[in-house]
Amino acid sequence: MGTDRWVVKFAAREPERFDPEAHIPVFHRWIQQKTLPLVLIDVADYAHVKDGPGVLLVSHEYNIFADRFDGKAGLTVQRKLRGGAGAVSLADTLRVGLLAVQALTAESSLPGSRFHVDRVEVVANDRLRAPNDAEGWAATQPALQDVARKLYDGSARVEREATNSGQRLTAHIGGNVDDAGALLKKIQG
Amino acid sequence: MSETSWREKLADRIPAQWRDEIDAFENQMELRKQRKIEERVFAEVRLRRGAYGQRYDNGRRHDGLATQDLAFPQKGLTKGPDTEWDAPGMQRIKIPFGRMSAEQLEAIAECAEEYSDAILHVTTRQDVQLHYVHIEDSADLQRRLAAVGVTTREACGNSVRNVTGCPLAGICRDEAFDISPYAKAETFFLLGHRDVQDFGRKFKIAYSGCEQYSCGLVTIHDLGFVARTRVVDGREERGFRVVVGGGLGPVPHIAKDLYEFLPEAEMLPLSQAVSRVYARLGEKKNRNKARIKFLVAKLGIDEFRRLVEEERKVLEADPRWSEWLATAHESTIEHLPEPASDGSAKPAPGFEDWRRTNAYPQRQAGFVAVSITLPLGDLTSEQGRAVAGLIRRFTRDALRTTVEQNLILRWVHEQDLVAVYNELARIGLNIPGAASIVDVTTCPGTDTCKLGVASSRGLAAEVRTRLYARQLELDADLRDLRIKISGCPNSCGQHHVADIGFYGSSRNVGPYRVPHFQVILGGEWQNNGGSYGLALGAVPSKRIPETVDLLLKSYMEGRTNGEKFRDWVGRTGKKAVKDLLNPLTPVPSHDARPDFYVDWHDVREYTIGDIGVGECAGEVVSLTEFSLVEAESLAFDASVLLDDEQVVHRADQASELAFQAMVRAAQGLLKLEDVDVKVDAKVVLPLFRERFLDNERFFDRFVGRQESGYLLAAAENGTKVRDLDEAHRRVEEAQLFIEACHACYARMMESKTAGGALGRLGA
Ligand code: HEM
Ligand code: SF4
């Protein structure tokens, strides 16, 4: 089973040009135009906290952050929905993430918002069903591998990241495809 | 991996009563989903668990072009009037007198990460709030906190809110004594106490260690205690100056003196007596007049005191009044025996400036308390964990939150100060200027609050950035001034007690609306919030930073030797200060300055269309209704038990629970008549028989007679059943009995509104 609560993060390609606050007008426009297939609710500005959520696009299903969590610039997608545990919900989370990556890439006002998609950080956001220990890893790994293979075929990689026990179980999945559109096709198909 | 739930996993770590309360809340959620609990009643149940509504929770939002419907999946299912079930909400977490252990901070940080947006927001009531939480996550969230001794009970709603207290208690150079054990005793004595369940509004209590400073702000509270000692027969006695009937909100009142010196042993019974008087005589219908300040003002303090004293005399003695006193005088000295670092570390840049504003030499030589400035009261989960690490590594005491939305780390060895600073610098929390002019206080405003009129957080972010740029935290003449901002007149940002305060308002300019802030000058932060400022008129939001600059400049130029800001305001006069601001009030045309029509840190054209009905007020729900909800929750538990094949004696247990549910419902009806009895069948049944059955009040043409029989039969024959089928019948009977109680309650309320006087509800 494992968890249905995932967080995925795509690292910014040019971290020095990435500007969370520049996303405020963009995210507001996305709400007006219903750019993502989600119930989009609001934009929250946390640019004042260091190494934090940056600017957040809140939806019913996901939180989408133009963030600097842990000091690393990127786009983070946090699944809030319940259900569809394991690979299903992870694939869903990645799908939403890739849609957001694509939509940001199309924003000409945001040249710094381009992201790597050949290596994605995946966090199991659930200390109950995916604790940061050997058992939790055993419960989580199959979903990661399943989804990695779906996305990156033969080049798929899954690595667990060494995080301390207070932090959540974290891994990276990746492979030799660095194109959001191509990955989306695979994950939707 | 085994599929457990937090409920099972933490069962042994949560105190039994707290566990049952959270389980019941979860049941009540389920019942609400089945629409078996009225939305108004569920709203108050939810608020009392600290689960609040948030902006746009009515399912509509102005996106800058038009008002959009938010297409929540369970459309039409509500968690309160005009509050969509799926709309994200805020979870308020009670931090009594702001004290938090490392473990507790970590638990909150974990919840913020998993259920919220990885931000912990510290409020002006020393609480922590998490935003954008789905209600269905709230029970697990509450369990995880309960497992480390943190409750969210009565964090909102019409009850006793968080008890606040000076964060320097126990280490302060000016205090009469450490108020921490007192504030703690008060919190846990009143938490869930039956005398605090029937208020018309919220009730806020504060403790201060001294008269002259501000950390406890007792005069803006419903009930306030200031530590005092006196010498009687050569022995020092501890007690309190007690004040009552203060409060901010749109109409601020300074609390009145109830006692000059109340001996410490009287603290809890006095609080109980005050609560009972407020519950009995406070306004219940008109919410705007329901705070205790209006009652005190109406009766006069002498009459109020007389009523409290009468009430005090008839209170049934309670051992809990004094048990806690045995340890109240123990000192809270909690530091590591030795410094944790060798003191040789080189400080990161900015250390000296930071030390000047953020390090407080404790009364105890060799120790300092360190303020951790939080911008807009926010920190991330990761920062929270790092701060927990600091608590563990450098101190043995817990952390405190402050009413200025910061954290204070106490009992740091002087030798460790540099090491602590360096660690704070690493996580971006080495911000100087705590509790100074740059450390602007703000409520959530339009960011998340339904009542917000203007963006207080956006404005605060702007003002603090500008003041920091000018390094005003280093300017000795201005450093101690306070700027506080609320998003509306309700004063959650405590603007009345700031030197310079603002609250959000809106003005029409032609066909447009323009966000403004009312300017309030000359409030007093010292002397426990000694006096409230003067309103000078509204200035467009975009000109507030200029307004701050102008006020500071005028003060510096116009003050006489050493004159305080508020004295300068008083001497200059309202009219002259207003004249100063007049040039800033005109609003340029929409064509010339469209930015005036957009709020700070927003891009949408400004509107007030998103304002909703506040939930802070809560719903006034009678004690009977609460009992009926609890009864339904017990019956629900019983029906769930029947399905659980793992439980060996489920038939008997379910039948027993069904009986308990009926007793609870009957007890609820008794409350209608002001009969306050324990939920004990032996006590409830005879009274219920006498007041509702013998006089046939429980019966009408369709229901009652048969249903009351279920209760009586279960009471007479015991709850033991032969098999699951019989247990099933018992549970169904319980549900029917509860329905009959609802019907009876409805009839009685009707006859009451039709003129029949009925006990306390009519009062
Ligand atoms: C969810 C949004 C909130 C709503 C709807 C709300 C509503 C209100 C209302 C209606 C009042 C006036 C009370 C009265 O006069 O009876 C008030 C006062 C107050 N609230 Fe809130 N509030 C909210 C959030 C907060 C937050 C986040 C804080 C802390 C940062 C806070 C702290 C206060 C304080 C300090 C007062 C004034 C003190 C007093 O009268 O005792 N509130 N609030
Ligand atoms: S002052 Fe107004 S806007 Fe701010 S939190 Fe209170 S009710 Fe909301």
mmCIF file of C-alpha atoms in Angstrom, chain B residues 40 48 158 195-201 275-291 295 298 617-623 674 752 759-763:
data_model
loop_
_atom_site.group_PDB
_atom_site.id
_atom_site.type_symbol
_atom_site.label_atom_id
_atom_site.label_comp_id
_atom_site.label_asym_id
_atom_site.label_seq_id
_atom_site.Cartn_x
_atom_site.Cartn_y
_atom_site.Cartn_z
ATOM 1 C CA ARG B 40 -24.788 25.382 12.742
ATOM 2 C CA ARG B 48 -14.145 24.317 19.723
ATOM 3 C CA ASN B 158 -17.251 30.658 22.473
ATOM 4 C CA ASP B 195 -18.706 26.289 33.636
ATOM 5 C CA VAL B 196 -17.035 27.659 30.530
ATOM 6 C CA GLN B 197 -19.187 25.956 27.911
ATOM 7 C CA ASP B 198 -22.108 28.331 27.831
ATOM 8 C CA PHE B 199 -20.631 31.682 26.890
ATOM 9 C CA GLY B 200 -22.073 34.023 24.305
ATOM 10 C CA ARG B 201 -18.575 34.797 23.024
ATOM 11 C CA SER B 275 -17.088 32.442 34.325
ATOM 12 C CA ARG B 276 -20.390 31.495 35.866
ATOM 13 C CA VAL B 277 -21.552 35.066 36.153
ATOM 14 C CA TYR B 278 -20.577 35.681 32.541
ATOM 15 C CA ALA B 279 -22.284 32.491 31.356
ATOM 16 C CA ARG B 280 -25.457 33.363 33.212
ATOM 17 C CA LEU B 281 -25.788 37.069 32.555
ATOM 18 C CA GLY B 282 -23.723 37.697 29.438
ATOM 19 C CA GLU B 283 -25.519 38.583 26.237
ATOM 20 C CA LYS B 284 -26.279 35.558 24.069
ATOM 21 C CA LYS B 285 -28.238 36.900 21.156
ATOM 22 C CA ASN B 286 -26.478 40.006 19.994
ATOM 23 C CA ARG B 287 -22.972 38.830 19.280
ATOM 24 C CA ASN B 288 -21.649 42.351 19.035
ATOM 25 C CA LYS B 289 -22.507 42.943 22.661
ATOM 26 C CA ALA B 290 -21.628 39.554 24.005
ATOM 27 C CA ARG B 291 -18.066 39.956 25.302
ATOM 28 C CA LEU B 295 -21.554 43.046 30.856
ATOM 29 C CA LYS B 298 -23.544 47.533 31.960
ATOM 30 C CA ALA B 617 -17.675 34.714 16.774
ATOM 31 C CA GLY B 618 -18.789 31.138 16.571
ATOM 32 C CA GLU B 619 -22.348 30.069 16.766
ATOM 33 C CA VAL B 620 -24.225 30.353 19.985
ATOM 34 C CA VAL B 621 -25.139 26.770 20.599
ATOM 35 C CA SER B 622 -26.960 25.694 23.723
ATOM 36 C CA LEU B 623 -25.552 23.121 26.087
ATOM 37 C CA ASP B 674 -30.633 24.712 34.108
ATOM 38 C CA LYS B 752 -40.154 29.372 24.529
ATOM 39 C CA GLY B 759 -34.782 28.720 32.635
ATOM 40 C CA ARG B 760 -31.470 30.094 31.649
ATOM 41 C CA LEU B 761 -32.015 30.141 27.920
ATOM 42 C CA GLY B 762 -34.608 32.782 28.333
ATOM 43 C CA ALA B 763 -32.363 34.870 30.615
#
